Short mmCIF file of C-alpha atoms in Angstrom, two decimals:
data_model
loop_
_atom_site.label_atom_id
_atom_site.label_comp_id
_atom_site.label_asym_id
_atom_site.label_seq_id
_atom_site.Cartn_x
_atom_site.Cartn_y
_atom_site.Cartn_z
CA UNK A 1 0.02 0.04 0.03
CA UNK A 2 2.62 2.43 1.01
CA UNK A 3 4.59 1.55 -2.31
CA UNK A 4 1.50 2.29 -4.31
CA UNK A 5 1.10 5.68 -2.61
CA UNK A 6 4.64 6.59 -3.46
CA UNK A 7 4.28 5.51 -6.99
CA UNK A 8 0.83 7.14 -7.59
CA UNK A 9 -0.72 10.68 -6.99
CA UNK A 10 -0.81 12.11 -3.57
CA UNK A 11 -4.31 11.61 -2.35
CA UNK A 12 -4.19 14.89 -0.45
CA UNK A 13 -3.33 16.95 -3.48
CA UNK A 14 -0.31 18.25 -1.92
CA UNK A 15 2.24 17.22 -4.68
CA UNK A 16 3.39 20.13 -6.90
CA UNK A 17 2.75 19.74 -10.73
CA UNK A 18 5.92 20.58 -12.89
CA UNK A 19 5.39 23.79 -15.15
CA UNK A 20 5.01 23.37 -19.00
CA UNK A 21 7.69 25.00 -21.42
CA UNK A 22 6.67 27.99 -23.55
CA UNK A 23 5.98 26.85 -27.17
CA UNK A 24 8.98 27.62 -29.32
CA UNK A 25 6.75 28.13 -32.47
CA UNK A 26 4.70 30.83 -30.79
CA UNK A 27 7.86 32.65 -29.69
CA UNK A 28 9.10 32.65 -33.17
CA UNK A 29 5.81 33.98 -34.58
CA UNK A 30 5.86 36.74 -31.96
CA UNK A 31 9.50 37.86 -32.79
CA UNK A 32 8.64 37.88 -36.54
CA UNK A 33 5.54 40.05 -35.91
CA UNK A 34 7.67 42.44 -33.75
CA UNK A 35 10.32 42.77 -36.60
CA UNK A 36 7.70 43.45 -39.23
CA UNK A 37 5.98 46.00 -37.03
CA UNK A 38 9.22 47.88 -36.37
CA UNK A 39 10.22 47.68 -39.98
CA UNK A 40 6.89 49.28 -41.09
CA UNK A 41 7.36 52.02 -38.56
CA UNK A 42 10.96 52.85 -39.83
CA UNK A 43 9.69 52.77 -43.43
CA UNK A 44 6.72 55.08 -42.48
CA UNK A 45 8.92 57.71 -40.66
CA UNK A 46 11.50 57.64 -43.52
CA UNK A 47 8.82 58.41 -46.08
CA UNK A 48 7.19 61.07 -44.08
CA UNK A 49 10.51 62.60 -43.43
CA UNK A 50 11.82 62.60 -47.06
CA UNK A 51 8.68 62.59 -49.20
CA UNK A 52 6.18 64.32 -47.09
CA UNK A 53 3.67 61.38 -47.26
CA UNK A 54 1.41 61.37 -44.23
CA UNK A 55 -1.21 58.98 -45.45
CA UNK A 56 -0.38 55.49 -46.63
CA UNK A 57 -3.49 55.54 -48.67
CA UNK A 58 -1.80 58.16 -50.82
CA UNK A 59 1.13 55.80 -51.46
CA UNK A 60 -1.30 52.99 -52.24
CA UNK A 61 -3.11 55.21 -54.81
CA UNK A 62 0.00 55.79 -56.82
CA UNK A 63 0.24 52.15 -57.76
CA UNK A 64 -1.62 50.70 -60.59
CA UNK A 65 -2.59 47.07 -61.21
CA UNK A 66 -0.28 45.20 -63.43
CA UNK A 67 -3.02 44.56 -65.93
CA UNK A 68 -3.97 48.19 -66.59
CA UNK A 69 -2.70 49.78 -69.78
CA UNK A 70 0.18 52.27 -69.36
CA UNK A 71 -0.56 55.95 -69.67
CA UNK A 72 2.13 56.69 -72.14
CA UNK A 73 1.31 56.24 -75.89
CA UNK A 74 3.13 56.89 -79.14
CA UNK A 75 1.30 60.20 -79.48
CA UNK A 76 2.71 61.34 -76.06
CA UNK A 77 6.19 60.70 -77.64
CA UNK A 78 5.74 62.43 -80.94
CA UNK A 79 3.74 65.29 -79.69
CA UNK A 80 5.78 68.69 -80.13
CA UNK A 81 6.46 70.63 -76.98
CA UNK A 82 3.49 72.91 -76.11
CA UNK A 83 5.99 75.67 -75.20
CA UNK A 84 9.28 76.47 -76.47
CA UNK A 85 10.43 77.73 -73.20
CA UNK A 86 12.38 75.34 -70.99
CA UNK A 87 15.20 75.30 -68.34
CA UNK A 88 17.52 72.95 -70.09
CA UNK A 89 21.14 74.13 -70.50
CA UNK A 90 22.95 73.56 -73.80
CA UNK A 91 24.48 70.34 -72.57
CA UNK A 92 21.19 68.85 -71.56
CA UNK A 93 19.39 70.20 -74.69
CA UNK A 94 21.88 68.78 -77.18
CA UNK A 95 21.72 65.43 -75.42
CA UNK A 96 17.92 65.35 -75.57
CA UNK A 97 17.84 66.53 -79.24
CA UNK A 98 20.32 63.91 -80.34
CA UNK A 99 17.69 61.11 -79.73
CA UNK A 100 17.01 59.22 -82.90
CA UNK A 101 15.15 55.99 -83.64
CA UNK A 102 17.12 53.22 -85.11
CA UNK A 103 14.18 51.87 -87.03
CA UNK A 104 13.81 54.29 -89.98
CA UNK A 105 10.15 53.57 -90.86
CA UNK A 106 7.65 55.39 -88.58
CA UNK A 107 4.70 53.46 -86.91
CA UNK A 108 2.31 56.37 -87.61
CA UNK A 109 1.52 58.71 -90.40
CA UNK A 110 4.09 61.37 -90.54
CA UNK A 111 4.17 64.49 -92.77
CA UNK A 112 7.51 66.10 -92.74
CA UNK A 113 7.67 69.79 -91.81
CA UNK A 114 10.25 72.53 -92.52
CA UNK A 115 11.65 74.25 -89.51
CA UNK A 116 12.25 77.95 -90.28
CA UNK A 117 15.00 79.04 -87.81
CA UNK A 118 15.44 82.78 -87.41
CA UNK A 119 18.75 83.93 -86.13
CA UNK A 120 18.13 87.69 -85.11
CA UNK A 121 19.28 90.37 -82.84
CA UNK A 122 15.72 91.50 -82.08
CA UNK A 123 12.71 92.35 -84.13
CA UNK A 124 11.77 90.74 -87.38
CA UNK A 125 11.02 93.69 -89.76
CA UNK A 126 9.99 91.36 -92.62
CA UNK A 127 7.32 89.56 -90.48
CA UNK A 128 4.40 90.85 -92.51
CA UNK A 129 5.83 89.40 -95.62
CA UNK A 130 6.66 86.11 -93.92
CA UNK A 131 3.06 85.94 -92.47
CA UNK A 132 1.68 86.04 -96.10
CA UNK A 133 4.16 83.39 -97.04
CA UNK A 134 3.15 80.97 -94.40
CA UNK A 135 -0.64 81.48 -94.67
CA UNK A 136 -2.57 78.45 -95.39
CA UNK A 137 0.19 75.90 -94.86
CA UNK A 138 0.00 75.49 -90.95
CA UNK A 139 0.79 71.81 -90.89
CA UNK A 140 3.77 71.93 -93.00
CA UNK A 141 6.16 74.25 -91.01
CA UNK A 142 7.54 75.22 -87.65
CA UNK A 143 9.03 78.51 -86.55
CA UNK A 144 11.88 79.13 -84.13
CA UNK A 145 13.47 82.55 -83.12
CA UNK A 146 16.84 83.05 -81.42
CA UNK A 147 17.27 86.62 -80.39
CA UNK A 148 19.22 88.52 -77.85
CA UNK A 149 18.14 87.41 -74.34
CA UNK A 150 17.34 91.06 -73.39
CA UNK A 151 14.78 91.27 -76.38
CA UNK A 152 11.08 90.54 -75.72
CA UNK A 153 8.96 90.05 -78.78
CA UNK A 154 5.65 91.69 -79.03
CA UNK A 155 3.97 89.68 -81.68
CA UNK A 156 0.18 89.58 -81.68
CA UNK A 157 -1.36 86.39 -80.48
CA UNK A 158 -2.70 85.69 -83.92
CA UNK A 159 0.90 86.00 -85.49
CA UNK A 160 2.71 82.74 -86.54
CA UNK A 161 5.72 84.22 -84.66
CA UNK A 162 3.76 84.61 -81.47
CA UNK A 163 5.52 82.38 -78.71
CA UNK A 164 8.10 80.95 -81.00
CA UNK A 165 11.17 82.39 -79.15
CA UNK A 166 13.61 79.76 -77.79
CA UNK A 167 15.70 80.23 -74.65
CA UNK A 168 18.74 82.22 -76.12
CA UNK A 169 22.15 83.61 -75.32
CA UNK A 170 24.37 86.36 -76.83
CA UNK A 171 25.65 85.43 -80.25
CA UNK A 172 28.73 87.47 -81.52
CA UNK A 173 29.57 87.75 -85.15
CA UNK A 174 32.45 85.58 -86.11
CA UNK A 175 32.63 83.86 -82.68
CA UNK A 176 31.84 80.32 -81.67
CA UNK A 177 28.83 81.74 -79.79
CA UNK A 178 27.27 82.26 -83.31
CA UNK A 179 27.51 78.55 -84.04
CA UNK A 180 26.22 77.91 -80.53
CA UNK A 181 23.16 79.81 -81.39
CA UNK A 182 22.63 77.82 -84.71
CA UNK A 183 23.06 74.53 -82.73
CA UNK A 184 20.58 75.75 -80.19
CA UNK A 185 17.99 76.57 -82.96
CA UNK A 186 18.66 73.11 -84.59
CA UNK A 187 18.31 71.36 -81.17
CA UNK A 188 15.05 73.01 -80.19
CA UNK A 189 13.62 72.15 -83.64
CA UNK A 190 14.75 68.57 -83.33
CA UNK A 191 12.49 68.21 -80.27
CA UNK A 192 9.55 68.11 -82.86
CA UNK A 193 9.87 64.84 -84.46
CA UNK A 194 7.87 66.00 -87.43
CA UNK A 195 10.51 68.42 -88.46
CA UNK A 196 12.51 66.94 -91.29
CA UNK A 197 14.19 69.94 -92.98
CA UNK A 198 15.79 72.91 -91.21
CA UNK A 199 16.45 76.38 -92.73
CA UNK A 200 18.59 78.95 -91.19
CA UNK A 201 17.37 82.60 -91.82
CA UNK A 202 18.19 86.00 -90.60
CA UNK A 203 15.95 89.01 -89.77
CA UNK A 204 16.92 90.53 -93.17
CA UNK A 205 15.91 87.49 -95.26
CA UNK A 206 12.81 87.31 -97.54
CA UNK A 207 11.47 84.40 -99.45
CA UNK A 208 11.75 84.43 -103.26
CA UNK A 209 9.07 81.88 -104.01
CA UNK A 210 5.73 81.00 -102.49
CA UNK A 211 5.46 78.22 -99.89
CA UNK A 212 4.30 75.35 -102.05
CA UNK A 213 7.39 75.89 -104.33
CA UNK A 214 9.74 76.03 -101.49
CA UNK A 215 8.19 72.87 -99.84
CA UNK A 216 8.39 70.85 -102.95
CA UNK A 217 11.90 71.96 -103.96
CA UNK A 218 13.29 71.07 -100.49
CA UNK A 219 11.20 67.95 -99.79
CA UNK A 220 11.97 66.37 -103.12
CA UNK A 221 15.83 67.07 -102.98
CA UNK A 222 18.24 64.22 -102.45
CA UNK A 223 20.70 66.68 -100.88
CA UNK A 224 21.00 69.28 -98.27
CA UNK A 225 21.95 72.71 -99.30
CA UNK A 226 25.24 73.96 -97.77
CA UNK A 227 28.04 75.45 -99.63
CA UNK A 228 31.50 73.92 -98.72
CA UNK A 229 34.36 74.82 -100.93
CA UNK A 230 38.14 74.16 -100.83
CA UNK A 231 39.18 77.81 -101.34
CA UNK A 232 42.79 78.66 -101.87
CA UNK A 233 44.23 81.97 -100.65
CA UNK A 234 44.20 83.77 -97.37
CA UNK A 235 40.45 83.71 -96.85
CA UNK A 236 40.16 80.01 -97.38
CA UNK A 237 43.05 77.62 -96.65
CA UNK A 238 44.91 80.57 -95.08
CA UNK A 239 42.58 80.30 -91.98
CA UNK A 240 43.44 76.86 -91.39
CA UNK A 241 45.54 76.16 -88.22
CA UNK A 242 47.66 72.97 -88.14
CA UNK A 243 46.83 72.53 -84.46
CA UNK A 244 43.35 71.26 -85.63
CA UNK A 245 45.06 68.12 -86.93
CA UNK A 246 44.50 65.15 -86.63
CA UNK A 247 40.75 65.74 -86.33
CA UNK A 248 40.81 68.19 -89.25
CA UNK A 249 43.56 68.28 -91.87
CA UNK A 250 44.21 70.84 -94.45
CA UNK A 251 42.57 68.63 -97.17
CA UNK A 252 39.38 68.62 -94.95
CA UNK A 253 39.23 72.43 -94.62
CA UNK A 254 36.19 74.01 -96.30
CA UNK A 255 34.46 77.34 -96.46
CA UNK A 256 30.93 78.36 -97.18
CA UNK A 257 27.91 80.45 -96.54
CA UNK A 258 26.52 80.62 -92.98
CA UNK A 259 22.88 80.27 -94.33
CA UNK A 260 21.99 76.63 -94.89
CA UNK A 261 19.21 74.03 -95.39
CA UNK A 262 19.79 70.60 -93.95
CA UNK A 263 17.90 67.53 -93.32
CA UNK A 264 17.23 65.76 -90.01
CA UNK A 265 20.26 63.38 -90.22
CA UNK A 266 22.69 66.25 -90.67
CA UNK A 267 20.90 68.36 -88.01
CA UNK A 268 21.55 65.59 -85.45
CA UNK A 269 25.18 65.27 -86.52
CA UNK A 270 25.68 68.88 -85.90
CA UNK A 271 23.98 68.94 -82.47
CA UNK A 272 25.76 65.78 -81.14
CA UNK A 273 29.35 66.84 -82.30
CA UNK A 274 32.09 66.80 -79.70
CA UNK A 275 34.93 66.04 -81.95
CA UNK A 276 35.32 69.12 -84.21
CA UNK A 277 33.78 71.79 -81.87
CA UNK A 278 36.75 72.07 -79.36
CA UNK A 279 39.27 72.29 -82.17
CA UNK A 280 37.46 75.08 -84.02
CA UNK A 281 36.56 76.94 -80.79
CA UNK A 282 40.36 77.06 -79.84
CA UNK A 283 42.00 77.57 -83.17
CA UNK A 284 39.37 79.36 -85.40
CA UNK A 285 39.13 82.88 -83.87
CA UNK A 286 38.73 86.41 -85.31
CA UNK A 287 40.21 88.19 -87.03
CA UNK A 288 42.18 85.37 -88.41
CA UNK A 289 39.26 82.96 -88.91
CA UNK A 290 35.48 83.12 -88.87
CA UNK A 291 34.07 79.95 -87.42
CA UNK A 292 30.49 80.25 -88.88
CA UNK A 293 32.03 80.04 -92.40
CA UNK A 294 33.95 76.90 -91.55
CA UNK A 295 32.65 74.75 -88.85
CA UNK A 296 29.62 72.93 -90.14
CA UNK A 297 31.03 73.01 -93.74
CA UNK A 298 34.26 71.17 -92.81
CA UNK A 299 32.55 68.72 -90.40
CA UNK A 300 29.76 67.62 -92.93
CA UNK A 301 32.38 67.37 -95.65
CA UNK A 302 34.45 64.94 -93.61
CA UNK A 303 31.49 62.88 -92.51
CA UNK A 304 28.66 63.12 -95.18
CA UNK A 305 30.06 64.73 -98.38
CA UNK A 306 27.63 62.64 -100.41
CA UNK A 307 24.57 64.38 -98.77
CA UNK A 308 25.57 67.95 -99.69
CA UNK A 309 24.51 69.82 -102.74
CA UNK A 310 27.53 72.11 -102.19
CA UNK A 311 25.50 75.37 -102.50
CA UNK A 312 23.21 77.56 -100.50
CA UNK A 313 19.58 78.47 -101.33
CA UNK A 314 19.87 82.01 -100.07
CA UNK A 315 21.00 84.64 -102.61
CA UNK A 316 23.47 87.16 -101.42
CA UNK A 317 25.14 90.02 -103.41
CA UNK A 318 28.97 90.32 -102.73
CA UNK A 319 29.42 92.50 -105.92
CA UNK A 320 29.88 95.69 -103.98
CA UNK A 321 32.94 94.30 -102.09
CA UNK A 322 33.78 94.67 -98.37
CA UNK A 323 33.32 92.28 -95.37
CA UNK A 324 29.49 92.34 -95.62
CA UNK A 325 27.09 91.77 -98.51
CA UNK A 326 25.04 94.43 -100.11
CA UNK A 327 21.85 95.68 -98.09
CA UNK A 328 18.77 96.35 -100.41
CA UNK A 329 16.42 99.22 -99.53
CA UNK A 330 13.14 100.50 -100.83
CA UNK A 331 14.79 101.97 -103.96
CA UNK A 332 16.10 98.67 -105.06
CA UNK A 333 12.61 96.86 -104.92
CA UNK A 334 11.60 96.61 -108.59
CA UNK A 335 10.57 93.79 -110.82
CA UNK A 336 13.77 94.04 -112.77
CA UNK A 337 15.67 93.29 -109.52
CA UNK A 338 13.82 90.11 -108.88
CA UNK A 339 14.04 89.01 -112.49
CA UNK A 340 17.80 89.26 -112.30
CA UNK A 341 17.94 87.00 -109.11
CA UNK A 342 15.31 84.52 -110.44
CA UNK A 343 16.17 84.28 -114.13
CA UNK A 344 19.74 84.66 -114.58
CA UNK A 345 20.78 81.53 -112.65
CA UNK A 346 22.19 78.07 -113.35
CA UNK A 347 22.68 75.29 -110.95
CA UNK A 348 22.24 71.50 -110.35
CA UNK A 349 19.28 70.08 -108.80
CA UNK A 350 19.28 66.35 -108.03
CA UNK A 351 22.28 66.16 -110.52
CA UNK A 352 20.22 67.83 -113.37
CA UNK A 353 20.61 71.37 -114.68
CA UNK A 354 18.17 73.90 -113.24
CA UNK A 355 17.43 77.61 -113.50
CA UNK A 356 15.64 77.70 -110.08
CA UNK A 357 18.66 77.94 -107.66
CA UNK A 358 17.52 80.41 -104.85
CA UNK A 359 14.48 80.27 -102.58
CA UNK A 360 15.54 83.05 -100.12
CA UNK A 361 17.51 86.24 -100.27
CA UNK A 362 19.19 88.73 -98.03
CA UNK A 363 19.96 91.50 -96.83
CA UNK A 364 16.93 93.59 -96.91
CA UNK A 365 16.54 96.72 -94.91
CA UNK A 366 13.27 97.53 -92.97
CA UNK A 367 12.53 100.29 -95.44
CA UNK A 368 12.09 97.61 -98.21
CA UNK A 369 8.99 96.08 -96.47
CA UNK A 370 6.21 98.23 -97.98
CA UNK A 371 7.33 98.01 -101.58
CA UNK A 372 8.03 94.18 -101.00
CA UNK A 373 4.53 93.79 -99.83
CA UNK A 374 3.23 95.57 -102.82
CA UNK A 375 5.26 93.78 -105.42
CA UNK A 376 5.17 90.13 -103.76
CA UNK A 377 1.92 88.81 -105.43
CA UNK A 378 3.38 89.53 -109.01
CA UNK A 379 7.10 89.14 -108.48
CA UNK A 380 7.26 86.43 -105.87
CA UNK A 381 3.88 84.71 -106.18
CA UNK A 382 3.07 85.46 -102.48
#
């Protein structure tokens, strides 16, 4: 009896029961929950401090289900900028403008436009004539104006020139800043993927043909129009500096008019260049060398000579001599004057002889505007 009591339970209930150990699985779950809670707290405090997010519902609302269609469409990529004003510096602008699709065919209907780029100091005295020129062709052109930063245009809201100024900097004659301005115009125009051809003009330029003729002439040409000549003598080869080698050799050196028309491929080449720019900026300086007459002409001759017509579309009269071409005033504006420009010419167009060689002309003084408007319908077809 005594042995059974010792082996069994204490009948008086005075024997202590041993304590059960705390379950390990429950402890692990508790620690995991604690870690997750602390992690969420730290993340929440970080986002509030750095992003100003005080409501996690706001965070959740920014996420879209994976099966929803993305907001970006091809139209959002090809739509031209609503405003020409931006805060990009030249480095950022040229980088952005140099984007080009590797696939040459477009997955949408694209009608190429001509970008008319006006490099000016201030006002455009020939604007009323250009207004008549552009009238009725709104989907076939774009306009860009580079003027002195201090100049504020006052074009009427109905004008084709209204709101077409780009962020500009001072451009000095004969200096690399002039080519910087031209590259800036090209880069801003390249942001519109519909721009296929690019024409550089000044405030003293006028059209010599109506818009339809200009568009067909440029769009059907297999070449871009930039003069690039190997000119002997002090004003051609004499401006070459041997320090430009090996990037630019004497045999590469070219000279030509500042006023050009080029296609999109060549415009991108000019904007993205970092090979020839430093050499010309350092070694082509006034009064020994004038970079706007050599930079693009030499670079494109080295890289794409087969794409150049090797002539300009802008008529200029150098017959009076001097460092600058002749300026035409109101007394010069006669039918005979334009017949001389338009009829007494010979050139090659798509490798065939042509008598239509010039589409634009300069330099015209502000006093020439009124007689130009009077004679334009008959003499210019505008």
